[in-house]
PDB file of C-alpha atoms in Angstrom:
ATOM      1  CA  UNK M 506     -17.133   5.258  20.724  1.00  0.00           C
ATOM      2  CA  UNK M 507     -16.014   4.422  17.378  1.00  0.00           C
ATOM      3  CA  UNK M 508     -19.060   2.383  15.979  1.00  0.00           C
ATOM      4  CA  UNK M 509     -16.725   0.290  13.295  1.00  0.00           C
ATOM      5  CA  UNK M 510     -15.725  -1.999  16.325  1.00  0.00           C
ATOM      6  CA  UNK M 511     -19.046  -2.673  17.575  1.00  0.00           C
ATOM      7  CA  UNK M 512     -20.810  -5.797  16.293  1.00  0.00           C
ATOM      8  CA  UNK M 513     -24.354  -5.527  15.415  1.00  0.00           C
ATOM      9  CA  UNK M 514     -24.535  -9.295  16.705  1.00  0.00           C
ATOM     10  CA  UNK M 515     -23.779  -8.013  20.229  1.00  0.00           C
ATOM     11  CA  UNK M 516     -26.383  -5.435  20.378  1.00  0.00           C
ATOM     12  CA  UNK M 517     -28.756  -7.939  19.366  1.00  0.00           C
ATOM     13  CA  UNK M 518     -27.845 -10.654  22.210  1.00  0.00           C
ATOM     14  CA  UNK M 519     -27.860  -7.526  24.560  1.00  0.00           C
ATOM     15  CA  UNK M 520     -31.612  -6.717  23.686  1.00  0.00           C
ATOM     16  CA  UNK M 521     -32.142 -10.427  24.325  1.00  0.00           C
ATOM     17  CA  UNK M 522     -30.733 -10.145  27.645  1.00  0.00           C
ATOM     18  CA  UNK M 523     -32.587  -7.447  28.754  1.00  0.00           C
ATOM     19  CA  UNK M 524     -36.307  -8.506  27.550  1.00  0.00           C
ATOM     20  CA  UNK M 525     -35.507 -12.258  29.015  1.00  0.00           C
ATOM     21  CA  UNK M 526     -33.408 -11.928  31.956  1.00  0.00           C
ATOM     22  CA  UNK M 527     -31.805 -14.765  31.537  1.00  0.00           C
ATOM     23  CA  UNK M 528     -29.002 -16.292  29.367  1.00  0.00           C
ATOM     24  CA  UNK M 529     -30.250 -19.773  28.332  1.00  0.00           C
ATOM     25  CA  UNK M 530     -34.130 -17.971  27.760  1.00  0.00           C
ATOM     26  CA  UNK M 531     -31.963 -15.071  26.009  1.00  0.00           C
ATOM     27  CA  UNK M 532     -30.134 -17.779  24.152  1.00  0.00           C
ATOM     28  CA  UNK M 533     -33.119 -20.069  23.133  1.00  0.00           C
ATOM     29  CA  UNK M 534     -35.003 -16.000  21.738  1.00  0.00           C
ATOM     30  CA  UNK M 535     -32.307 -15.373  19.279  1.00  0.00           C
ATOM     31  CA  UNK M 536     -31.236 -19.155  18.374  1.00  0.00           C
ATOM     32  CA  UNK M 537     -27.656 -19.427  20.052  1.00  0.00           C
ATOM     33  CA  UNK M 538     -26.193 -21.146  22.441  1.00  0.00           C
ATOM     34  CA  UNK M 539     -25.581 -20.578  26.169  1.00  0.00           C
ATOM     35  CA  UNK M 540     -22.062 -20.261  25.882  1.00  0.00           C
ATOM     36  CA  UNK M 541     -22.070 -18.027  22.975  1.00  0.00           C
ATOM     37  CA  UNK M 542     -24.778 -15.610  25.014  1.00  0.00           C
ATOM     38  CA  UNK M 543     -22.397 -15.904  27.564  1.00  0.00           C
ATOM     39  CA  UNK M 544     -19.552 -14.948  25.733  1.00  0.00           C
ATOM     40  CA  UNK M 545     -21.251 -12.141  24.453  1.00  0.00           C
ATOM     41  CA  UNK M 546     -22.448 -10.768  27.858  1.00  0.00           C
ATOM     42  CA  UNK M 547     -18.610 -10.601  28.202  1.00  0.00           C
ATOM     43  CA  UNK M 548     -17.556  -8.556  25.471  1.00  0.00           C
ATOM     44  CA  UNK M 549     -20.612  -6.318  26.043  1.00  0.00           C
ATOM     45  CA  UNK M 550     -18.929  -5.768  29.407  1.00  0.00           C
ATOM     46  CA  UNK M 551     -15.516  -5.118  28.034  1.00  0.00           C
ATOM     47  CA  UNK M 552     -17.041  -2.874  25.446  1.00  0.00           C
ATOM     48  CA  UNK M 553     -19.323  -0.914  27.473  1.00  0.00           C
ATOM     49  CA  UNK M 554     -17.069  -1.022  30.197  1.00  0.00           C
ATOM     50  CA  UNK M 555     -20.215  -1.862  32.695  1.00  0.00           C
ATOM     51  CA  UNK M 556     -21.220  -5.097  34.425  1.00  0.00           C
ATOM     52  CA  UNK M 557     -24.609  -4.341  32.674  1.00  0.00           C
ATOM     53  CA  UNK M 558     -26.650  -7.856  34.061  1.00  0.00           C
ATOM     54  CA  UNK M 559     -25.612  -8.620  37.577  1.00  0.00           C
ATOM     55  CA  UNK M 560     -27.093 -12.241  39.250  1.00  0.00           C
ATOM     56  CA  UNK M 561     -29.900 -11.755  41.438  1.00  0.00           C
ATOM     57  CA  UNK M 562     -32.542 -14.076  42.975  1.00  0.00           C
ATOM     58  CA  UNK M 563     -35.039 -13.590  40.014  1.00  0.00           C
ATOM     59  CA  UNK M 564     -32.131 -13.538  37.630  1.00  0.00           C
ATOM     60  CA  UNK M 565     -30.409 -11.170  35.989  1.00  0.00           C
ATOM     61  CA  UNK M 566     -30.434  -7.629  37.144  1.00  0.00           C
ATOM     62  CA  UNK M 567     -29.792  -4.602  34.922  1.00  0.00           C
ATOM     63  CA  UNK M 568     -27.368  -2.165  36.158  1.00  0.00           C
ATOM     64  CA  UNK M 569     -28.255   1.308  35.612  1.00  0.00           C
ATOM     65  CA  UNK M 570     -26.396   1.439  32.387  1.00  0.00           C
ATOM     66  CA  UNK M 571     -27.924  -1.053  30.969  1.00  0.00           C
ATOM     67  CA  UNK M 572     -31.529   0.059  32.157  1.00  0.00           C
ATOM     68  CA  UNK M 573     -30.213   3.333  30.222  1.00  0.00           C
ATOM     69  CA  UNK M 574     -29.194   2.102  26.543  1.00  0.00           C
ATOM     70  CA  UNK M 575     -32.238  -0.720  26.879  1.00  0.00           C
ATOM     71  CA  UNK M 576     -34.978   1.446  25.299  1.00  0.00           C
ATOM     72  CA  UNK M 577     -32.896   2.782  22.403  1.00  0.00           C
ATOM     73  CA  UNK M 578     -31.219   0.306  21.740  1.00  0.00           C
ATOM     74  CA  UNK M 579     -34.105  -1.660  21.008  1.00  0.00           C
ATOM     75  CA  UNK M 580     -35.550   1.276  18.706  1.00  0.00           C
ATOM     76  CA  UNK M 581     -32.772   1.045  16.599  1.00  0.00           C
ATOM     77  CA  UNK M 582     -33.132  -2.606  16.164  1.00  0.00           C
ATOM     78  CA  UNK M 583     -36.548  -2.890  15.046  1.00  0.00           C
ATOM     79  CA  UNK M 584     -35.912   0.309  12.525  1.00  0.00           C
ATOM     80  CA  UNK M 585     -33.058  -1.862  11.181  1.00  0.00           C
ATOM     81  CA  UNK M 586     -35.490  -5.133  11.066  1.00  0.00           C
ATOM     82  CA  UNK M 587     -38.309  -3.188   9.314  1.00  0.00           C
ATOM     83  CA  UNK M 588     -35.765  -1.349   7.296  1.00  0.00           C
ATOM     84  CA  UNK M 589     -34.649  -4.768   6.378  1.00  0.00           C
ATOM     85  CA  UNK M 590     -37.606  -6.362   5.738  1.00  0.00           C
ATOM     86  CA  UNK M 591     -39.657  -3.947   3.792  1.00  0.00           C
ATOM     87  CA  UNK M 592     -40.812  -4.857   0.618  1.00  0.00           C
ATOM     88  CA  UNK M 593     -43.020  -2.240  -2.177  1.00  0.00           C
ATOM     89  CA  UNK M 594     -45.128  -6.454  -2.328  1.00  0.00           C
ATOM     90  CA  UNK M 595     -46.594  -7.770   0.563  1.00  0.00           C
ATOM     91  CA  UNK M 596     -48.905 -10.917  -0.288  1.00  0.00           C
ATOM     92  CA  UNK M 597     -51.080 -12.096   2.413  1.00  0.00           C
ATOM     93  CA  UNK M 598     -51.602 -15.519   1.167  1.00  0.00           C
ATOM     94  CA  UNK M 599     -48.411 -16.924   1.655  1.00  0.00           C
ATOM     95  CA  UNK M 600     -46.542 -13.960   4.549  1.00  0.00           C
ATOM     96  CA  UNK M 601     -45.049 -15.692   7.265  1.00  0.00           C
ATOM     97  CA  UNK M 602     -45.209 -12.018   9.302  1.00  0.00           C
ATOM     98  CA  UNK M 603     -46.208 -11.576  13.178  1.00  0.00           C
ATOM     99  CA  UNK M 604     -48.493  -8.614  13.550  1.00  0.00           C
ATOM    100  CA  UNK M 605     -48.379  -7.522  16.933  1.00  0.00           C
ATOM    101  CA  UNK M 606     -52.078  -5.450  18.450  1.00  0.00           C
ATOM    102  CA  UNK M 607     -52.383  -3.523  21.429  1.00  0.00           C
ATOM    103  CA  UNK M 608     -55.687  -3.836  22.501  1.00  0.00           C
ATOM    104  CA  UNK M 609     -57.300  -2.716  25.443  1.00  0.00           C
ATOM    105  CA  UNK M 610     -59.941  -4.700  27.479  1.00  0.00           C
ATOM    106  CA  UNK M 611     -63.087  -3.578  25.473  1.00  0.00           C
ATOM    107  CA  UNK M 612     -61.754  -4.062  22.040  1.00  0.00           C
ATOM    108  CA  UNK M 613     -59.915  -7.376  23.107  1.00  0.00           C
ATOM    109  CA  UNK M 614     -63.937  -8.652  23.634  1.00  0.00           C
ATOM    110  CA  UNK M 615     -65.354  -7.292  20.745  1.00  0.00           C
ATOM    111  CA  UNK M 616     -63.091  -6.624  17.835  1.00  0.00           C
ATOM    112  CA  UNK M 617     -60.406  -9.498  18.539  1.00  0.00           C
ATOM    113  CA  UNK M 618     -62.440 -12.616  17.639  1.00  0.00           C
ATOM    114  CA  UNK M 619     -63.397 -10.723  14.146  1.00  0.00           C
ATOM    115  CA  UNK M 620     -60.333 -10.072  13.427  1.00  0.00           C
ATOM    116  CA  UNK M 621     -58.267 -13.509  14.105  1.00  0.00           C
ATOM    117  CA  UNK M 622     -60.889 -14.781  11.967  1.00  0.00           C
ATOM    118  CA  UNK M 623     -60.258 -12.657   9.185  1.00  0.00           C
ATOM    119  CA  UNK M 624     -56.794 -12.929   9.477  1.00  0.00           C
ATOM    120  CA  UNK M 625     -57.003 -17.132   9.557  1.00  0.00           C
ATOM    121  CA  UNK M 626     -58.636 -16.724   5.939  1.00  0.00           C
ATOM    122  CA  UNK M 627     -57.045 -14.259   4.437  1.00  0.00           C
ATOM    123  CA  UNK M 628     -53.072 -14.763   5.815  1.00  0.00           C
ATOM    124  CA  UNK M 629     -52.921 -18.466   7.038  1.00  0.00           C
ATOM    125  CA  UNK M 630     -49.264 -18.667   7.673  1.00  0.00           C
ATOM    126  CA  UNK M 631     -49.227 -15.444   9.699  1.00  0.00           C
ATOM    127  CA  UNK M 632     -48.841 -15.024  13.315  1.00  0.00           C
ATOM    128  CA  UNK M 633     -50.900 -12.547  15.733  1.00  0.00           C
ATOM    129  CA  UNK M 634     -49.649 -11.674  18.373  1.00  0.00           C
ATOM    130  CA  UNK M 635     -51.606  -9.613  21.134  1.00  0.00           C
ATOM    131  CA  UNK M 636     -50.625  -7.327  23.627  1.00  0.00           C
ATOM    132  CA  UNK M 637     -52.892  -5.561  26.754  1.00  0.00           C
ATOM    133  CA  UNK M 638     -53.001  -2.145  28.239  1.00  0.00           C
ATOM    134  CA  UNK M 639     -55.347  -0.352  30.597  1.00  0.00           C
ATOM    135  CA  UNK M 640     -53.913   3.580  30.564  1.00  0.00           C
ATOM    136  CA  UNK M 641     -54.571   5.234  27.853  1.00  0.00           C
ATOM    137  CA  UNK M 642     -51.317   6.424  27.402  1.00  0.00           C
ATOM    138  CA  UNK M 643     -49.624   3.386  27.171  1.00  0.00           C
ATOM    139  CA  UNK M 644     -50.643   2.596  23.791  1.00  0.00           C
ATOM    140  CA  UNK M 645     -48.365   5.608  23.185  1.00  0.00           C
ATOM    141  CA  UNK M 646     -45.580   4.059  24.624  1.00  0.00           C
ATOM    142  CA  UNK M 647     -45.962   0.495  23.263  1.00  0.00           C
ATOM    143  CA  UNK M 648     -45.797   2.783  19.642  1.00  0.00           C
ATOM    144  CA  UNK M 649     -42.878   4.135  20.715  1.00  0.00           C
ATOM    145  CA  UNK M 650     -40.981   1.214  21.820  1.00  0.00           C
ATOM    146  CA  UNK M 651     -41.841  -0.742  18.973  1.00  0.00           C
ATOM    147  CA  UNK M 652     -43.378  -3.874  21.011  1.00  0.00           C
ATOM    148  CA  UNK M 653     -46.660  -3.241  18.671  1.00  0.00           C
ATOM    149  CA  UNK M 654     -47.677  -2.101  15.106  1.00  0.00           C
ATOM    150  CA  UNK M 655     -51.062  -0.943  16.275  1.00  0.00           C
ATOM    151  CA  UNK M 656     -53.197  -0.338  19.406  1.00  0.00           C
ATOM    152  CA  UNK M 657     -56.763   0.001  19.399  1.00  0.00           C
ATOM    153  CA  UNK M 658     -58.414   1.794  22.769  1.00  0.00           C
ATOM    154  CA  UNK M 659     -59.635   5.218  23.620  1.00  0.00           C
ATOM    155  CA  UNK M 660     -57.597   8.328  22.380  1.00  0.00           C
ATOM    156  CA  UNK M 661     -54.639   8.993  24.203  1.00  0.00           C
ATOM    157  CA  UNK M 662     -54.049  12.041  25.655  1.00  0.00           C
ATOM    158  CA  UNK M 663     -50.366  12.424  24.101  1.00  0.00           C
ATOM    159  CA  UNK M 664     -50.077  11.942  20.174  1.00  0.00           C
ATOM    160  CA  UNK M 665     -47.579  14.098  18.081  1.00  0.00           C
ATOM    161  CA  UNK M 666     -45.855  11.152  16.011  1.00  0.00           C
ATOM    162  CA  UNK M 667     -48.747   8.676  16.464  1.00  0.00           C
ATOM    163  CA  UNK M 668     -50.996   8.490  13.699  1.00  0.00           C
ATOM    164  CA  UNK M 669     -54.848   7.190  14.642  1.00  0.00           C
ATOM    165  CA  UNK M 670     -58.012   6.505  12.827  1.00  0.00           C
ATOM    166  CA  UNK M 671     -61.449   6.605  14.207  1.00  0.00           C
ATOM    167  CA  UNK M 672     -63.456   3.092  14.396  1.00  0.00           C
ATOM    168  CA  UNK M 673     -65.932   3.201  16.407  1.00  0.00           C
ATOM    169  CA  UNK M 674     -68.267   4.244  19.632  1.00  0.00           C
ATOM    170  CA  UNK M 675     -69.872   3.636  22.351  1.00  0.00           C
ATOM    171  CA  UNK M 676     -72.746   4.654  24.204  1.00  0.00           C
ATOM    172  CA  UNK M 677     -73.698   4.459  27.741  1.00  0.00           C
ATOM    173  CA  UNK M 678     -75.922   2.332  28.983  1.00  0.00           C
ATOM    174  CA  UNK M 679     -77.443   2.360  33.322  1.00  0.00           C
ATOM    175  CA  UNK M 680     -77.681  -1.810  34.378  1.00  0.00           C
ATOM    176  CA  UNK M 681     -79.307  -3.208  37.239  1.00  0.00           C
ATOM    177  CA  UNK M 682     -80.159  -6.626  38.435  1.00  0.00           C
ATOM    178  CA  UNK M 683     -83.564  -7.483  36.259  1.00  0.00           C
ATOM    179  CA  UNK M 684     -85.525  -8.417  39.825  1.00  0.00           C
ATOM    180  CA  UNK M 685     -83.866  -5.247  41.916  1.00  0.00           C
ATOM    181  CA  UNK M 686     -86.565  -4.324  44.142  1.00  0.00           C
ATOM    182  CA  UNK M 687     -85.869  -0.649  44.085  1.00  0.00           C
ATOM    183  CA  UNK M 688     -85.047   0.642  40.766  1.00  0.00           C
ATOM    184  CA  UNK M 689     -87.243   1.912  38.775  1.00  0.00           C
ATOM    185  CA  UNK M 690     -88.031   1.064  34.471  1.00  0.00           C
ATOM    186  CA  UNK M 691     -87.336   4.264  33.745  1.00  0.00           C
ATOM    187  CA  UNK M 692     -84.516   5.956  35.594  1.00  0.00           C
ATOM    188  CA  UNK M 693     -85.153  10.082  36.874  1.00  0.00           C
ATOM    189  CA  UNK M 694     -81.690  11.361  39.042  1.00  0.00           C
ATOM    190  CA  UNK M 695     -83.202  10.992  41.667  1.00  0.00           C
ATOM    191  CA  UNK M 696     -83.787   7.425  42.193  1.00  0.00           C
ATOM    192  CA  UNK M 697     -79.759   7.075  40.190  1.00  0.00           C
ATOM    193  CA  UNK M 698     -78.443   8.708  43.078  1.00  0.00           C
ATOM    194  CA  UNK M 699     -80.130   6.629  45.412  1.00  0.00           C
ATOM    195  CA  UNK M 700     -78.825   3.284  44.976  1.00  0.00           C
ATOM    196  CA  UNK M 701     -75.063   2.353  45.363  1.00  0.00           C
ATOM    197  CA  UNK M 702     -73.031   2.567  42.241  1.00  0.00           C
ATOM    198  CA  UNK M 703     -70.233   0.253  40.652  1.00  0.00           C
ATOM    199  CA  UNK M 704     -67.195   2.120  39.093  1.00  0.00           C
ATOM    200  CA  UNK M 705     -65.008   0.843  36.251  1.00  0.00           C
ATOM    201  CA  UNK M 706     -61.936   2.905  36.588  1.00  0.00           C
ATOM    202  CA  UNK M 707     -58.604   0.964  34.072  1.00  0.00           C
ATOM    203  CA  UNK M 708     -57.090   3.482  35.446  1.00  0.00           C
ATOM    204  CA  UNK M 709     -57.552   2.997  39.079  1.00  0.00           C
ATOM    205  CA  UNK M 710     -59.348   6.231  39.308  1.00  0.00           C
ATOM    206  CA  UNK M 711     -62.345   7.082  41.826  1.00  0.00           C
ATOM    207  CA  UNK M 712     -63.923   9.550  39.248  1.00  0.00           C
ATOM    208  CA  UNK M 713     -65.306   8.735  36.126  1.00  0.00           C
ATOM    209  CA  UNK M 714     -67.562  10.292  33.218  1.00  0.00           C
ATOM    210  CA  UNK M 715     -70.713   9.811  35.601  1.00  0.00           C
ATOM    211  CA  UNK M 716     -68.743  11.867  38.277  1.00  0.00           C
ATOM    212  CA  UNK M 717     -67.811  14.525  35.570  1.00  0.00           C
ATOM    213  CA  UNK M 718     -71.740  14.957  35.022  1.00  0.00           C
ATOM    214  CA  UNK M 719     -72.665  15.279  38.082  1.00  0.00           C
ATOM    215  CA  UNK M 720     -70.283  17.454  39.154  1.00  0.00           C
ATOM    216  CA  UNK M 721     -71.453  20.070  36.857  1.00  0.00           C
ATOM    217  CA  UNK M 722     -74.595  20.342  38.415  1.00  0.00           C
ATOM    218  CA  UNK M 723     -72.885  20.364  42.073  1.00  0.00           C
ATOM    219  CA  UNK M 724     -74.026  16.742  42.209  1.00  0.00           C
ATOM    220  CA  UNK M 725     -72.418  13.373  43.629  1.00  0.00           C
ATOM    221  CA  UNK M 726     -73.184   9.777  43.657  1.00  0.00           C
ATOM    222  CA  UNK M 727     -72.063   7.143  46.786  1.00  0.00           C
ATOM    223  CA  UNK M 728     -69.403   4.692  45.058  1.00  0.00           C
ATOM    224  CA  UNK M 729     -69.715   1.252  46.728  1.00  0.00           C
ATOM    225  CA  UNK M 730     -67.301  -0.687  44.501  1.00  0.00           C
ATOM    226  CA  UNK M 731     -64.745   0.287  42.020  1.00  0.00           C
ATOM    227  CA  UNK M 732     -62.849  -1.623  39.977  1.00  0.00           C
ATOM    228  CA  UNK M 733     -60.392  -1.903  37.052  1.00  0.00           C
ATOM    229  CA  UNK M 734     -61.748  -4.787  34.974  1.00  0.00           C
ATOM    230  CA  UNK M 735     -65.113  -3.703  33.038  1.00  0.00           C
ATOM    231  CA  UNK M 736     -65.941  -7.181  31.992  1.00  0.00           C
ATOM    232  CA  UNK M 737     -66.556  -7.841  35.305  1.00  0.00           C
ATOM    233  CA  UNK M 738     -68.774  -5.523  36.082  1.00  0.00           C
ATOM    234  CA  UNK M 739     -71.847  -7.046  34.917  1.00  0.00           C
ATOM    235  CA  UNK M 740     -71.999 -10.291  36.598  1.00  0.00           C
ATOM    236  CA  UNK M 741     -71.198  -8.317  39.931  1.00  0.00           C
ATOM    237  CA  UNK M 742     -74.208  -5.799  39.332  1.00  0.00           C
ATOM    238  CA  UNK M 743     -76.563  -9.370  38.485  1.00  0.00           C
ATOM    239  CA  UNK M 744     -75.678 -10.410  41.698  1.00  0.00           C
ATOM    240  CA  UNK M 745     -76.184  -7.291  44.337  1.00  0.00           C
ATOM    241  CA  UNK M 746     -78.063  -4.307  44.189  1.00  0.00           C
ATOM    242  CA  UNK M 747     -75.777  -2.005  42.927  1.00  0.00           C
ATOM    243  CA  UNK M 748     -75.636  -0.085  39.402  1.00  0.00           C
ATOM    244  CA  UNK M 749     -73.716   0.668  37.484  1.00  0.00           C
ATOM    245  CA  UNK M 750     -73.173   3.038  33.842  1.00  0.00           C
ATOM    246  CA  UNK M 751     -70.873   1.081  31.633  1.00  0.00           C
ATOM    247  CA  UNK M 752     -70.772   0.749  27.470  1.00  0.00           C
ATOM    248  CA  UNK M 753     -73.599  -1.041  26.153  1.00  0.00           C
ATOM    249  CA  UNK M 754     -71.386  -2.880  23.556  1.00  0.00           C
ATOM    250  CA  UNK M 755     -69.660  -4.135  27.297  1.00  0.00           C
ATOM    251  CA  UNK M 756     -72.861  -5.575  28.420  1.00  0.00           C
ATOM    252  CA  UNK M 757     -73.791  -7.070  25.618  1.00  0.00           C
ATOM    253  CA  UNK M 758     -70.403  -8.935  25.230  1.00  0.00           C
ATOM    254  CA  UNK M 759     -70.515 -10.096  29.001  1.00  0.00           C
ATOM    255  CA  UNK M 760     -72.984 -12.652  28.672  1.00  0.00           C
ATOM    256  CA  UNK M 761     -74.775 -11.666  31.583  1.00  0.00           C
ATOM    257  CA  UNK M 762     -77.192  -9.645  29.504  1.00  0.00           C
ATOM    258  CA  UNK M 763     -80.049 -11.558  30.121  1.00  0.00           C
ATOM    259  CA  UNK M 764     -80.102 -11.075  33.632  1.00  0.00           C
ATOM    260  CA  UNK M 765     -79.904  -7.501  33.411  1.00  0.00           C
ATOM    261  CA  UNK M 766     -82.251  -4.182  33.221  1.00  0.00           C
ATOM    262  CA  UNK M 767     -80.680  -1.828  30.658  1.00  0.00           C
ATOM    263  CA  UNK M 768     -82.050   1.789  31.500  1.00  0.00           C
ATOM    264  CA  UNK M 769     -81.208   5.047  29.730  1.00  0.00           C
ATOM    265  CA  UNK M 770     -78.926   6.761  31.959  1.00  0.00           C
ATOM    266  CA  UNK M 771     -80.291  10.144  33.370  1.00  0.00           C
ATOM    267  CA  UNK M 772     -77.223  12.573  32.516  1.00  0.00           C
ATOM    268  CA  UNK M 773     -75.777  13.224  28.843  1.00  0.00           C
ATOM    269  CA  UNK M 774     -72.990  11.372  28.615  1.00  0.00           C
ATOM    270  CA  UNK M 775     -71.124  11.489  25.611  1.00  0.00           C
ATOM    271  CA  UNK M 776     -70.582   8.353  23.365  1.00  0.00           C
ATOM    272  CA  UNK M 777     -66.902   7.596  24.126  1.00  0.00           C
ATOM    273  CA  UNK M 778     -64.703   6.859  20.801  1.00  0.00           C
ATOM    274  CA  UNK M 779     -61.822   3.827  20.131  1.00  0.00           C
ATOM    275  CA  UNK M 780     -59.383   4.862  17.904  1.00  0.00           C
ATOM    276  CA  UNK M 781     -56.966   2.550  15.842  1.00  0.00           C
ATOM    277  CA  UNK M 782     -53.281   3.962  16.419  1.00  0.00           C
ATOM    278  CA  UNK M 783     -49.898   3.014  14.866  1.00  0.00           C
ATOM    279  CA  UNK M 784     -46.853   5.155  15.010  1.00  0.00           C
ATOM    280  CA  UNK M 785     -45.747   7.271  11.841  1.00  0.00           C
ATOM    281  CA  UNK M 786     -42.886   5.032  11.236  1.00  0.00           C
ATOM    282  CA  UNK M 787     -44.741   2.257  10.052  1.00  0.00           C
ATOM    283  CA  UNK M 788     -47.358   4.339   8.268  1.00  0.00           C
ATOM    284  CA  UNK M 789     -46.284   3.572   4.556  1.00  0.00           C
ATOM    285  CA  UNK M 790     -44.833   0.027   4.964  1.00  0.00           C
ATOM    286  CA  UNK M 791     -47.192  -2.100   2.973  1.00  0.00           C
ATOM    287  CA  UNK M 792     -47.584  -5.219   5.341  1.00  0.00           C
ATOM    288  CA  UNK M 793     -48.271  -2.653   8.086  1.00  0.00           C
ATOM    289  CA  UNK M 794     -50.751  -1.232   5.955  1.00  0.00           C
ATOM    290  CA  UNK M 795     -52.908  -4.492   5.167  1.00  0.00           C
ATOM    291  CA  UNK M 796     -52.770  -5.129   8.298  1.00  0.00           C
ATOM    292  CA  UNK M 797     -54.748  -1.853   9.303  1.00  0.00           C
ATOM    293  CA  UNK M 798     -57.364  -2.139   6.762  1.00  0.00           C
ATOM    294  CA  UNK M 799     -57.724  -5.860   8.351  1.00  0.00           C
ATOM    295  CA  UNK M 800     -58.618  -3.841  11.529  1.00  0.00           C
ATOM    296  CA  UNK M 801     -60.707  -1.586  10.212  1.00  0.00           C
ATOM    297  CA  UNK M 802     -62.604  -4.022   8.084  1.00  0.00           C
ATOM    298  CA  UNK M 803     -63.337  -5.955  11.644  1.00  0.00           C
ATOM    299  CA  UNK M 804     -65.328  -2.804  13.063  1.00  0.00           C
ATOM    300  CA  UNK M 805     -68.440  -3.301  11.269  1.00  0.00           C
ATOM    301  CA  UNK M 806     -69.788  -6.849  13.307  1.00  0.00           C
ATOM    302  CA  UNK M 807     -68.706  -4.515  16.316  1.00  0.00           C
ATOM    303  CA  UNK M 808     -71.196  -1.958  15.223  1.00  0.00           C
ATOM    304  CA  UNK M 809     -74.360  -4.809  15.072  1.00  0.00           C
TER     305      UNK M 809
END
């Protein structure tokens, strides 16, 4: 295809399309008008030679085409917008920019509220915007994509053009209900394996860093909940007789703390580490790089 015919306009009001499903929404993302989105779904068609968005109940569907040049397509258009907008200056004070976090659940609850603050004082006129993820690996792809400058969670298990930084840790802390009427102050195996434990899985796994432990000394604990959300473990374990072996810094930011025994868990289990990741692209760009330090300045009221 012989890219002098191709206007860049087009591929913009086809990214459009694809993130909003909709001509009007598509329309009202990139400041034109119906028609004109309209118009341009046409000459995307005639150019591509595809029906690319097709009517359907919940709006429009993507052909497989379309599904097909979506991902790259929007690559190349946020390399051309940061190409566009860098600058060797970037001056907090009076920046207009959108930073954009991936966070997952446990730094969402105890770096986020540090960090907007910081950012209110130091870059009033700037925008944060915040996205979630639970698989570790999907911080990697949020990188990729471009839908974030940075994620914050555990490492991922995939890296090679991701960059990270180490922020901080977390230890492992045993809860129960403070009146359980079976557990023990001071926690020995076997009174752990005896009650009925709460699993946090994000990942929707039924094996976790307790299991891991055990399981080297040809050991296994009786699961009697699991669930994906960790913030919601504690108020669950206040309110039955389960236990269950989350972060401390988790408990602590629950607010269910007080009605809790904290024991010391009776396995070594590691601290487990959240890393600050952006992708190599964005390393040297100086906005980008404020930003970061922003981050990383946050970490210490996480640490109290």
């Amino acid at each position: 295809m012989d890219l002098h015919g191709i206007d860049l306009n087009l591929l913009v009001a086809f990214d459009a399309l694809m993130k909003e499903r909709s001509v009007t929404k598509a329309g009202i993302r990139i400041g034109r008008t119906q028609p004109a989105m309209s118009a341009a779904l046409a000459r995307l068609r005639s150019l591509l030679k595809d029906e690319l968005l097709i009517r359907g109940p919940q709006g429009l569907q993507p052909t497989p085409r379309a599904l097909d040049l979506a991902e790259p397509l929007s690559r190349a258009l946020a390399d051309i917008q940061r190409t566009l907008d860098f600058s060797q200056a970037f001056d907090p004070a009076t920046s207009s920019a959108t930073f954009t976090i991936g966070l997952s659940d446990h730094p969402t609850f105890a770096l986020l509220p540090q960090l907007a603050a910081h950012l209110a004082k130091a870059a009033p006129d700037a925008t944060l915007q915040v996205r979630n993820f639970s698989a570790r690996d999907d911080a990697i792809d949020l990188l990729d994509a471009g839908e974030v400058d940075v994620t914050v969670g555990v490492p991922a298990t995939k890296t090679g053009r991701i960059l990270t930084q180490p922020l901080f840790e977390e230890r492992f802390v045993c809860i129960v209900r403070r009146d359980h009427p079976t557990a023990p102050r001071t926690l020995d195996l076997d009174a752990f394996l005896a009650l009925p434990h709460l699993l946090v899985s994000p990942e929707n796994e039924r094996f976790g860093h307790v299991d891991t432990a055990l399981a080297k000394e040809g050991l296994q604990r009786r699961l009697a909940l699991t669930l994906p959300n960790m913030y919601a473990a504690p108020l669950l374990i206040a309110r039955s007789d389960m236990i269950a072996t989350l972060m401390a810094g988790v408990v602590a930011a629950s607010g269910h703390a007080h009605e809790l025994a904290l024991l010391k868990p009776p396995l070594m289990l590691e601290p487990i580490p959240f890393v600050m990741s952006w992708h190599r692209r964005n390393d040297a760009h100086p906005a980008q790089r404020w930003f970061r330090n922003c981050v990383a300045e946050a970490v210490p009221d996480v640490r109290r």
